[in-house]
mmCIF file of C-alpha atoms and ligand atoms in Angstrom:
data_model
loop_
_atom_site.group_PDB
_atom_site.id
_atom_site.type_symbol
_atom_site.label_atom_id
_atom_site.label_comp_id
_atom_site.label_asym_id
_atom_site.label_seq_id
_atom_site.Cartn_x
_atom_site.Cartn_y
_atom_site.Cartn_z
ATOM 1 C CA MET T 1 26.591 8.427 0.472
ATOM 2 C CA LEU T 2 25.881 5.523 -2.130
ATOM 3 C CA THR T 3 22.717 5.488 -4.083
ATOM 4 C CA ASP T 4 20.292 2.542 -3.965
ATOM 5 C CA LEU T 5 19.763 1.810 -7.608
ATOM 6 C CA LYS T 6 16.108 1.048 -6.789
ATOM 7 C CA ASP T 7 15.606 4.539 -5.646
ATOM 8 C CA LEU T 8 16.274 5.673 -9.348
ATOM 9 C CA GLU T 9 13.539 5.791 -11.959
ATOM 10 C CA TYR T 10 14.442 3.976 -15.131
ATOM 11 C CA ASP T 11 15.477 7.102 -17.059
ATOM 12 C CA GLU T 12 17.571 8.299 -14.115
ATOM 13 C CA LEU T 13 19.453 4.890 -14.016
ATOM 14 C CA ALA T 14 19.996 5.213 -17.795
ATOM 15 C CA ASP T 15 21.467 8.766 -17.357
ATOM 16 C CA LEU T 16 23.797 7.674 -14.649
ATOM 17 C CA LEU T 17 25.074 4.826 -16.695
ATOM 18 C CA ALA T 18 25.343 7.048 -19.897
ATOM 19 C CA ASP T 19 27.393 9.551 -17.841
ATOM 20 C CA SER T 20 29.936 6.911 -17.114
ATOM 21 C CA GLY T 21 30.148 5.959 -20.787
ATOM 22 C CA GLU T 22 27.940 2.841 -20.748
ATOM 23 C CA PRO T 23 25.819 1.865 -23.717
ATOM 24 C CA ARG T 24 22.135 2.603 -23.559
ATOM 25 C CA TYR T 25 21.126 -1.008 -23.304
ATOM 26 C CA ARG T 26 22.980 -1.419 -19.984
ATOM 27 C CA ALA T 27 20.048 0.291 -18.140
ATOM 28 C CA LYS T 28 17.740 -2.317 -19.403
ATOM 29 C CA GLN T 29 19.973 -5.211 -18.269
ATOM 30 C CA ILE T 30 20.734 -3.672 -14.884
ATOM 31 C CA PHE T 31 16.992 -2.647 -14.271
ATOM 32 C CA SER T 32 15.960 -6.104 -14.948
ATOM 33 C CA TRP T 33 18.426 -7.686 -12.623
ATOM 34 C CA LEU T 34 17.219 -5.502 -9.826
ATOM 35 C CA GLN T 35 13.701 -6.862 -10.179
ATOM 36 C CA LYS T 36 14.994 -10.355 -9.741
ATOM 37 C CA GLY T 37 16.134 -9.676 -6.122
ATOM 38 C CA VAL T 38 19.908 -9.887 -6.708
ATOM 39 C CA GLU T 39 21.733 -9.096 -3.541
ATOM 40 C CA SER T 40 25.063 -7.866 -5.101
ATOM 41 C CA PHE T 41 26.485 -6.598 -8.372
ATOM 42 C CA ASP T 42 28.384 -9.962 -8.657
ATOM 43 C CA GLU T 43 25.181 -11.770 -9.428
ATOM 44 C CA MET T 44 24.651 -9.542 -12.576
ATOM 45 C CA THR T 45 26.584 -12.107 -14.671
ATOM 46 C CA ASP T 46 26.104 -10.471 -18.123
ATOM 47 C CA ILE T 47 27.507 -7.048 -16.838
ATOM 48 C CA PRO T 48 31.241 -6.569 -17.497
ATOM 49 C CA LYS T 49 33.347 -6.740 -14.378
ATOM 50 C CA LYS T 50 34.707 -3.091 -14.966
ATOM 51 C CA THR T 51 31.104 -1.866 -14.987
ATOM 52 C CA ARG T 52 30.307 -3.661 -11.851
ATOM 53 C CA GLU T 53 33.316 -2.148 -10.112
ATOM 54 C CA ASN T 54 32.532 1.369 -11.252
ATOM 55 C CA LEU T 55 28.949 0.801 -9.985
ATOM 56 C CA LEU T 56 30.280 -0.106 -6.582
ATOM 57 C CA GLU T 57 31.887 3.240 -6.097
ATOM 58 C CA THR T 58 28.614 5.217 -6.345
ATOM 59 C CA SER T 59 25.861 2.791 -5.659
ATOM 60 C CA PHE T 60 24.469 -0.336 -4.026
ATOM 61 C CA VAL T 61 21.644 -2.850 -4.260
ATOM 62 C CA SER T 62 19.370 -2.788 -1.300
ATOM 63 C CA THR T 63 17.836 -5.972 0.032
ATOM 64 C CA LEU T 64 15.258 -7.125 2.520
ATOM 65 C CA LYS T 65 15.682 -10.007 4.959
ATOM 66 C CA ILE T 66 12.735 -12.238 5.960
ATOM 67 C CA ARG T 67 12.784 -12.009 9.734
ATOM 68 C CA GLU T 68 9.668 -13.963 10.199
ATOM 69 C CA LYS T 69 7.131 -15.689 7.748
ATOM 70 C CA TYR T 70 3.819 -17.233 8.525
ATOM 71 C CA VAL T 71 1.652 -19.253 6.234
ATOM 72 C CA SER T 72 -2.100 -19.550 6.835
ATOM 73 C CA LYS T 73 -3.325 -23.156 6.901
ATOM 74 C CA ILE T 74 -6.717 -21.956 6.145
ATOM 75 C CA ASP T 75 -6.189 -19.959 2.826
ATOM 76 C CA GLY T 76 -2.539 -19.856 1.982
ATOM 77 C CA THR T 77 -2.147 -16.239 2.967
ATOM 78 C CA ILE T 78 1.495 -15.385 3.739
ATOM 79 C CA LYS T 79 2.662 -12.816 6.174
ATOM 80 C CA TYR T 80 6.194 -11.476 6.193
ATOM 81 C CA LEU T 81 7.987 -9.540 8.688
ATOM 82 C CA PHE T 82 10.782 -8.016 6.630
ATOM 83 C CA GLU T 83 13.851 -6.463 8.200
ATOM 84 C CA LEU T 84 15.319 -3.329 6.576
ATOM 85 C CA GLU T 85 18.992 -2.597 6.297
ATOM 86 C CA ASP T 86 18.811 -0.298 9.311
ATOM 87 C CA GLY T 87 17.124 -3.070 11.379
ATOM 88 C CA ASN T 88 13.616 -1.557 11.236
ATOM 89 C CA CYS T 89 10.850 -4.014 10.494
ATOM 90 C CA ILE T 90 7.736 -3.784 8.178
ATOM 91 C CA GLU T 91 5.080 -6.090 7.106
ATOM 92 C CA SER T 92 3.843 -7.366 3.871
ATOM 93 C CA VAL T 93 1.053 -9.927 3.115
ATOM 94 C CA ILE T 94 0.493 -12.084 0.120
ATOM 95 C CA MET T 95 -3.091 -13.164 -0.621
ATOM 96 C CA ARG T 96 -4.250 -15.685 -3.070
ATOM 97 C CA TYR T 97 -7.280 -14.734 -5.158
ATOM 98 C CA LYS T 98 -8.847 -16.307 -8.225
ATOM 99 C CA HIS T 99 -7.725 -13.386 -10.328
ATOM 100 C CA GLY T 100 -4.094 -13.695 -9.139
ATOM 101 C CA ILE T 101 -1.652 -13.128 -6.351
ATOM 102 C CA THR T 102 -2.008 -9.927 -4.542
ATOM 103 C CA ILE T 103 0.560 -8.358 -2.203
ATOM 104 C CA CYS T 104 -0.249 -5.789 0.494
ATOM 105 C CA ILE T 105 2.654 -3.581 1.183
ATOM 106 C CA SER T 106 3.787 -0.996 3.623
ATOM 107 C CA SER T 107 4.744 2.594 2.817
ATOM 108 C CA GLN T 108 6.295 3.816 6.086
ATOM 109 C CA VAL T 109 7.855 2.367 9.334
ATOM 110 C CA GLY T 110 5.064 3.247 11.709
ATOM 111 C CA CYS T 111 2.477 5.899 10.977
ATOM 112 C CA ARG T 112 1.669 9.321 12.449
ATOM 113 C CA MET T 113 -2.009 9.400 11.457
ATOM 114 C CA GLY T 114 -3.255 8.069 14.791
ATOM 115 C CA CYS T 115 -6.473 6.292 13.771
ATOM 116 C CA ARG T 116 -7.739 4.892 17.050
ATOM 117 C CA PHE T 117 -8.585 1.320 15.821
ATOM 118 C CA CYS T 118 -5.322 0.722 14.060
ATOM 119 C CA ALA T 119 -2.223 -1.059 15.260
ATOM 120 C CA SER T 120 0.229 0.438 12.819
ATOM 121 C CA THR T 121 0.113 3.887 14.359
ATOM 122 C CA ILE T 122 0.806 2.779 17.913
ATOM 123 C CA GLY T 123 4.264 4.176 18.617
ATOM 124 C CA GLY T 124 4.020 6.778 15.723
ATOM 125 C CA LEU T 125 6.139 7.266 12.789
ATOM 126 C CA TYR T 126 9.724 6.148 12.703
ATOM 127 C CA ARG T 127 10.540 7.106 9.101
ATOM 128 C CA ASN T 128 9.402 6.977 5.439
ATOM 129 C CA LEU T 129 10.240 4.015 3.322
ATOM 130 C CA THR T 130 12.448 4.754 0.291
ATOM 131 C CA ALA T 131 11.202 3.949 -3.108
ATOM 132 C CA GLY T 132 13.528 0.964 -3.210
ATOM 133 C CA GLU T 133 12.331 -0.403 0.088
ATOM 134 C CA ILE T 134 8.702 -0.070 -1.042
ATOM 135 C CA LEU T 135 9.621 -2.036 -4.249
ATOM 136 C CA ASN T 136 11.758 -4.578 -2.401
ATOM 137 C CA GLN T 137 8.602 -5.897 -0.614
ATOM 138 C CA VAL T 138 7.261 -7.013 -4.061
ATOM 139 C CA ILE T 139 10.623 -8.198 -5.365
ATOM 140 C CA PHE T 140 11.521 -10.366 -2.338
ATOM 141 C CA ALA T 141 8.108 -11.751 -1.747
ATOM 142 C CA GLN T 142 7.899 -12.802 -5.408
ATOM 143 C CA LYS T 143 11.362 -14.267 -5.244
ATOM 144 C CA ASP T 144 10.446 -16.201 -2.092
ATOM 145 C CA ILE T 145 7.232 -17.669 -3.472
ATOM 146 C CA GLY T 146 8.531 -18.236 -7.079
ATOM 147 C CA GLU T 147 5.314 -17.019 -8.600
ATOM 148 C CA ARG T 148 4.342 -13.792 -10.345
ATOM 149 C CA ILE T 149 2.617 -11.225 -8.134
ATOM 150 C CA SER T 150 0.051 -9.626 -10.382
ATOM 151 C CA ASN T 151 -1.722 -7.163 -8.032
ATOM 152 C CA ILE T 152 -0.617 -4.671 -5.358
ATOM 153 C CA VAL T 153 -2.531 -2.943 -2.543
ATOM 154 C CA MET T 154 -0.818 -0.177 -0.611
ATOM 155 C CA MET T 155 -2.785 -1.034 2.519
ATOM 156 C CA GLY T 156 -0.045 -2.167 4.809
ATOM 157 C CA ILE T 157 1.813 -0.040 7.519
ATOM 158 C CA GLY T 158 1.940 3.646 6.913
ATOM 159 C CA GLU T 159 0.059 6.439 5.121
ATOM 160 C CA PRO T 160 1.181 6.386 1.472
ATOM 161 C CA LEU T 161 0.169 9.968 0.766
ATOM 162 C CA ASP T 162 2.331 11.037 3.792
ATOM 163 C CA ASN T 163 5.372 9.681 1.762
ATOM 164 C CA TYR T 164 4.193 10.979 -1.545
ATOM 165 C CA ASP T 165 7.408 11.437 -3.609
ATOM 166 C CA ASN T 166 8.833 7.957 -2.841
ATOM 167 C CA VAL T 167 5.466 6.315 -3.454
ATOM 168 C CA LEU T 168 5.127 7.998 -6.829
ATOM 169 C CA LYS T 169 8.664 6.938 -7.770
ATOM 170 C CA PHE T 170 7.813 3.343 -6.701
ATOM 171 C CA LEU T 171 4.568 3.291 -8.781
ATOM 172 C CA HIS T 172 6.483 4.401 -11.817
ATOM 173 C CA ASN T 173 9.056 1.697 -11.346
ATOM 174 C CA VAL T 174 6.828 -1.127 -10.503
ATOM 175 C CA ASN T 175 4.776 -0.351 -13.499
ATOM 176 C CA HIS T 176 7.772 -0.011 -15.889
ATOM 177 C CA SER T 177 7.762 -2.353 -18.869
ATOM 178 C CA GLU T 178 11.424 -3.305 -18.383
ATOM 179 C CA GLY T 179 10.596 -3.809 -14.582
ATOM 180 C CA LEU T 180 7.867 -5.828 -12.899
ATOM 181 C CA ASN T 181 5.370 -4.393 -15.314
ATOM 182 C CA ILE T 182 2.505 -4.504 -13.053
ATOM 183 C CA GLY T 183 -0.353 -2.526 -14.621
ATOM 184 C CA TYR T 184 -1.725 0.633 -12.822
ATOM 185 C CA ARG T 185 -5.143 -0.876 -13.030
ATOM 186 C CA HIS T 186 -3.853 -3.683 -10.769
ATOM 187 C CA ILE T 187 -2.603 -1.382 -8.092
ATOM 188 C CA SER T 188 -4.661 0.159 -5.270
ATOM 189 C CA LEU T 189 -3.565 2.954 -3.037
ATOM 190 C CA SER T 190 -5.316 3.454 0.291
ATOM 191 C CA THR T 191 -5.338 6.728 2.197
ATOM 192 C CA CYS T 192 -6.990 7.958 5.443
ATOM 193 C CA GLY T 193 -7.792 11.149 3.450
ATOM 194 C CA VAL T 194 -4.875 13.510 3.029
ATOM 195 C CA VAL T 195 -6.916 15.838 0.850
ATOM 196 C CA ASP T 196 -4.238 18.018 -0.601
ATOM 197 C CA LYS T 197 -2.349 14.967 -1.748
ATOM 198 C CA ILE T 198 -5.543 13.554 -3.281
ATOM 199 C CA TYR T 199 -5.767 16.501 -5.504
ATOM 200 C CA LYS T 200 -1.993 16.173 -6.465
ATOM 201 C CA LEU T 201 -2.541 12.486 -7.215
ATOM 202 C CA ALA T 202 -5.385 13.232 -9.458
ATOM 203 C CA GLU T 203 -3.054 15.463 -11.504
ATOM 204 C CA GLU T 204 -0.728 12.510 -12.110
ATOM 205 C CA ASN T 205 -3.511 10.836 -13.970
ATOM 206 C CA LEU T 206 -2.304 7.281 -13.211
ATOM 207 C CA PRO T 207 -5.153 4.767 -13.653
ATOM 208 C CA ILE T 208 -4.657 3.236 -10.161
ATOM 209 C CA THR T 209 -7.568 2.566 -7.894
ATOM 210 C CA LEU T 210 -7.905 4.987 -5.010
ATOM 211 C CA SER T 211 -9.185 3.576 -1.746
ATOM 212 C CA ILE T 212 -10.349 5.997 0.816
ATOM 213 C CA SER T 213 -10.536 4.917 4.573
ATOM 214 C CA LEU T 214 -13.729 6.677 5.398
ATOM 215 C CA HIS T 215 -14.999 4.722 8.243
ATOM 216 C CA ALA T 216 -17.816 7.256 9.200
ATOM 217 C CA PRO T 217 -20.697 8.998 7.553
ATOM 218 C CA ASN T 218 -20.045 12.306 9.171
ATOM 219 C CA ASN T 219 -17.592 14.492 11.136
ATOM 220 C CA GLU T 220 -19.104 13.784 14.536
ATOM 221 C CA VAL T 221 -18.270 10.021 14.318
ATOM 222 C CA ARG T 222 -15.175 10.366 12.116
ATOM 223 C CA LYS T 223 -13.438 12.841 14.510
ATOM 224 C CA THR T 224 -13.654 10.399 17.366
ATOM 225 C CA ILE T 225 -11.797 7.622 15.468
ATOM 226 C CA MET T 226 -9.562 9.461 12.976
ATOM 227 C CA PRO T 227 -7.595 12.524 13.940
ATOM 228 C CA ILE T 228 -7.005 13.339 10.234
ATOM 229 C CA ASN T 229 -10.584 14.515 10.218
ATOM 230 C CA SER T 230 -9.593 17.645 12.257
ATOM 231 C CA ARG T 231 -7.452 18.633 9.214
ATOM 232 C CA PHE T 232 -9.965 17.773 6.524
ATOM 233 C CA SER T 233 -13.592 17.440 7.027
ATOM 234 C CA VAL T 234 -15.687 14.643 5.486
ATOM 235 C CA GLU T 235 -17.130 17.338 3.110
ATOM 236 C CA GLU T 236 -13.705 18.332 1.951
ATOM 237 C CA LEU T 237 -12.704 14.805 1.606
ATOM 238 C CA LEU T 238 -15.714 13.797 -0.572
ATOM 239 C CA GLU T 239 -15.259 16.960 -2.628
ATOM 240 C CA ALA T 240 -11.661 15.787 -3.369
ATOM 241 C CA CYS T 241 -12.926 12.311 -4.174
ATOM 242 C CA LYS T 242 -15.358 13.829 -6.716
ATOM 243 C CA LYS T 243 -12.607 15.679 -8.317
ATOM 244 C CA TYR T 244 -10.480 12.581 -8.497
ATOM 245 C CA ILE T 245 -13.247 10.678 -10.250
ATOM 246 C CA ASP T 246 -13.892 13.487 -12.768
ATOM 247 C CA LYS T 247 -10.234 13.685 -13.580
ATOM 248 C CA THR T 248 -9.453 10.056 -13.828
ATOM 249 C CA THR T 249 -12.864 8.426 -14.427
ATOM 250 C CA ARG T 250 -11.828 5.713 -12.082
ATOM 251 C CA ARG T 251 -14.242 4.269 -9.537
ATOM 252 C CA ILE T 252 -13.213 5.071 -5.879
ATOM 253 C CA SER T 253 -13.374 2.374 -3.176
ATOM 254 C CA PHE T 254 -14.496 3.570 0.317
ATOM 255 C CA GLU T 255 -13.195 1.390 3.038
ATOM 256 C CA TYR T 256 -15.555 1.181 6.120
ATOM 257 C CA ALA T 257 -14.430 -0.720 9.151
ATOM 258 C CA LEU T 258 -17.552 -1.574 11.039
ATOM 259 C CA ILE T 259 -17.046 -0.864 14.808
ATOM 260 C CA HIS T 260 -19.855 -2.042 16.946
ATOM 261 C CA GLY T 261 -21.725 0.893 18.604
ATOM 262 C CA VAL T 262 -19.537 3.444 17.017
ATOM 263 C CA ASN T 263 -20.315 3.598 13.237
ATOM 264 C CA ASP T 264 -22.606 0.670 12.457
ATOM 265 C CA SER T 265 -26.057 1.708 13.186
ATOM 266 C CA MET T 266 -28.882 1.848 10.587
ATOM 267 C CA ASP T 267 -28.729 5.672 10.786
ATOM 268 C CA ASN T 268 -25.067 5.598 10.079
ATOM 269 C CA ALA T 269 -25.827 3.399 6.993
ATOM 270 C CA ALA T 270 -28.580 5.669 5.826
ATOM 271 C CA GLU T 271 -26.356 8.840 6.224
ATOM 272 C CA LEU T 272 -23.471 7.140 4.407
ATOM 273 C CA ALA T 273 -25.728 6.192 1.524
ATOM 274 C CA LYS T 274 -27.055 9.724 1.192
ATOM 275 C CA ARG T 275 -23.574 11.100 1.031
ATOM 276 C CA LEU T 276 -22.376 8.559 -1.607
ATOM 277 C CA LYS T 277 -25.356 8.287 -3.761
ATOM 278 C CA GLY T 278 -24.609 8.864 -7.354
ATOM 279 C CA MET T 279 -20.903 8.733 -6.951
ATOM 280 C CA LEU T 280 -18.780 6.357 -9.128
ATOM 281 C CA CYS T 281 -17.839 4.224 -6.079
ATOM 282 C CA HIS T 282 -17.985 1.116 -4.119
ATOM 283 C CA VAL T 283 -18.112 0.544 -0.313
ATOM 284 C CA ASN T 284 -15.881 -2.079 1.175
ATOM 285 C CA LEU T 285 -17.190 -3.113 4.536
ATOM 286 C CA ILE T 286 -14.570 -4.534 6.949
ATOM 287 C CA PRO T 287 -15.526 -6.226 10.348
ATOM 288 C CA VAL T 288 -13.129 -4.303 12.469
ATOM 289 C CA ASN T 289 -10.183 -6.434 13.461
ATOM 290 C CA LYS T 290 -9.662 -6.614 17.191
ATOM 291 C CA VAL T 291 -6.412 -5.024 18.258
ATOM 292 C CA GLU T 292 -5.091 -5.783 21.679
ATOM 293 C CA GLU T 293 -4.626 -2.167 22.810
ATOM 294 C CA ARG T 294 -7.888 -1.052 21.333
ATOM 295 C CA LYS T 295 -11.325 -1.267 22.866
ATOM 296 C CA TYR T 296 -13.177 -1.592 19.628
ATOM 297 C CA ASP T 297 -15.269 -4.596 18.651
ATOM 298 C CA LYS T 298 -16.958 -5.851 15.544
ATOM 299 C CA GLY T 299 -20.638 -6.476 15.351
ATOM 300 C CA SER T 300 -22.310 -9.922 14.735
ATOM 301 C CA ALA T 301 -22.539 -11.270 11.222
ATOM 302 C CA ALA T 302 -26.174 -10.214 11.221
ATOM 303 C CA ASP T 303 -25.291 -6.579 12.069
ATOM 304 C CA ILE T 304 -22.822 -6.421 9.336
ATOM 305 C CA ARG T 305 -25.198 -7.932 6.877
ATOM 306 C CA ALA T 306 -27.912 -5.461 7.847
ATOM 307 C CA PHE T 307 -25.503 -2.509 7.283
ATOM 308 C CA GLN T 308 -24.789 -3.830 3.854
ATOM 309 C CA ASP T 309 -28.412 -4.460 3.014
ATOM 310 C CA LYS T 310 -29.237 -0.919 4.041
ATOM 311 C CA LEU T 311 -26.671 0.514 1.701
ATOM 312 C CA LEU T 312 -27.682 -1.691 -1.169
ATOM 313 C CA SER T 313 -31.377 -0.835 -0.625
ATOM 314 C CA LEU T 314 -30.397 2.846 -0.949
ATOM 315 C CA GLY T 315 -28.717 2.284 -4.160
ATOM 316 C CA VAL T 316 -25.054 2.232 -2.943
ATOM 317 C CA ASN T 317 -22.807 -0.572 -3.993
ATOM 318 C CA ALA T 318 -21.276 -2.486 -1.034
ATOM 319 C CA THR T 319 -19.486 -5.768 -0.337
ATOM 320 C CA VAL T 320 -18.316 -7.310 2.870
ATOM 321 C CA ARG T 321 -14.495 -7.957 2.733
ATOM 322 C CA ARG T 322 -13.548 -11.703 3.173
ATOM 323 C CA GLU T 323 -11.224 -12.118 6.125
ATOM 324 C CA LEU T 324 -8.029 -13.816 5.147
ATOM 325 C CA GLY T 325 -5.227 -15.036 7.211
ATOM 326 C CA ASN T 326 -7.155 -15.046 10.505
ATOM 327 C CA ASP T 327 -4.849 -17.756 11.982
ATOM 328 C CA ILE T 328 -1.727 -15.605 11.473
ATOM 329 C CA SER T 329 -2.794 -12.169 12.574
ATOM 330 C CA ALA T 330 -2.463 -11.090 8.887
ATOM 331 C CA SER T 331 -3.757 -7.528 9.499
ATOM 332 C CA CYS T 332 -1.021 -5.049 9.284
ATOM 333 C CA GLY T 333 0.861 -3.487 12.201
ATOM 334 C CA GLN T 334 0.077 -6.411 14.647
ATOM 335 C CA LEU T 335 3.158 -8.413 13.934
ATOM 336 C CA ARG T 336 5.709 -5.594 13.863
ATOM 337 C CA LYS T 337 4.327 -4.342 17.181
ATOM 338 C CA LYS T 338 4.699 -7.786 18.681
ATOM 339 C CA VAL T 339 8.411 -7.863 17.745
ATOM 340 C CA LEU T 340 9.019 -4.395 18.931
HETATM 341 N N1 SAH E 1 -2.917 4.760 5.810
HETATM 342 C C1 SAH E 1 -3.630 4.162 4.798
HETATM 343 C C2 SAH E 1 -3.354 2.821 4.392
HETATM 344 C C3 SAH E 1 -2.932 1.647 5.429
HETATM 345 S S1 SAH E 1 -4.451 1.007 6.422
HETATM 346 C C4 SAH E 1 -5.192 4.294 5.089
HETATM 347 O O1 SAH E 1 -5.514 4.731 6.049
HETATM 348 O O2 SAH E 1 -6.011 3.868 4.164
HETATM 349 C C5 SAH E 1 -5.334 -0.115 5.418
HETATM 350 C C6 SAH E 1 -6.701 -0.134 5.907
HETATM 351 O O3 SAH E 1 -6.954 -0.908 7.060
HETATM 352 C C7 SAH E 1 -7.433 1.192 6.186
HETATM 353 O O4 SAH E 1 -8.624 1.304 5.590
HETATM 354 C C8 SAH E 1 -7.469 1.212 7.761
HETATM 355 O O5 SAH E 1 -8.384 2.183 8.094
HETATM 356 C C9 SAH E 1 -7.890 -0.257 7.979
HETATM 357 N N2 SAH E 1 -7.691 -0.697 9.302
HETATM 358 C C10 SAH E 1 -6.755 -0.254 10.255
HETATM 359 N N3 SAH E 1 -6.921 -0.935 11.304
HETATM 360 C C11 SAH E 1 -8.017 -1.735 11.223
HETATM 361 C C12 SAH E 1 -8.676 -2.584 12.154
HETATM 362 N N4 SAH E 1 -8.347 -2.764 13.460
HETATM 363 N N5 SAH E 1 -9.673 -3.212 11.647
HETATM 364 C C13 SAH E 1 -10.132 -3.021 10.300
HETATM 365 N N6 SAH E 1 -9.632 -2.203 9.462
HETATM 366 C C14 SAH E 1 -8.503 -1.587 9.945
#
């Protein structure tokens, strides 16, 4: 079995090279080549031929192929369907904001969390992405657009905390000063609420932004749309969030997809406000995206506004997420499913 060099953390790469008698600075050179999206060792032109030949015996450089690419005519959002080396496909999205270019990346092929409104989980989990495959989305999108990506949201296909070790390794590598050097503060990780892993993540003490896909103010509503709620209740989830805030002093972002007639009543808003009041947090309201196989609909603009106003009036910070890439079905899971 050959090792994908992008599955190694910087220090592991340095050790591997040192073991075969390479000088310390070699790790820096090779790590930096990897981030440029080279597709073979031959492209590493300042690495001696002998070193490259040695590397070939134990390792390889993984790549991603762009299988499909769509560019929104409305806002320049780009959606990629990337093909992995085993033929599986994942999606990544580039969004252009005033504060820089953000990429939304996937963490698994498929997902086993089963959220009822979500396209990514139809068909279940195929497999975890490796650390290298997660990183490759940033590397190859950046190579394709020729501009620096400054922000990352782990909100694509998959549940990042269900692939904990690889996601952690990826975070360390993408943040590394010899690598893409993307600051932890510019990275958001979104979870449906795998409580034990939230505690574990708090211990890592990385200043990333944690997003929680809450989508309901109580167990009655949440259990009808999110199976994870039968493992961890809303109370347990919010308790973990409080611990996370205490430990990291980072503000948590709660995602709330407004589904008409399911979780968008004024009572729901009031209950949500009561639960979150006083927490260092922000609520991100998302008009639910219509997925073909799902029966859920979003409310009118007025309904959404009313929900937001209710939260604000009760002292909870809330914004409505701008919809980008509407003309290219930019929301994750939809494209991969079509190709499958
Ligand atoms: N598994 C992680 C990250 C991926 S999903 C999580 O659950 O957070 C990214 C976000 O999109 C989540 O908040 C998810 O609940 C939301 N989402 C999924 N399907 C959606 C839909 N049809 N409309 C609106 N938001 C949706």
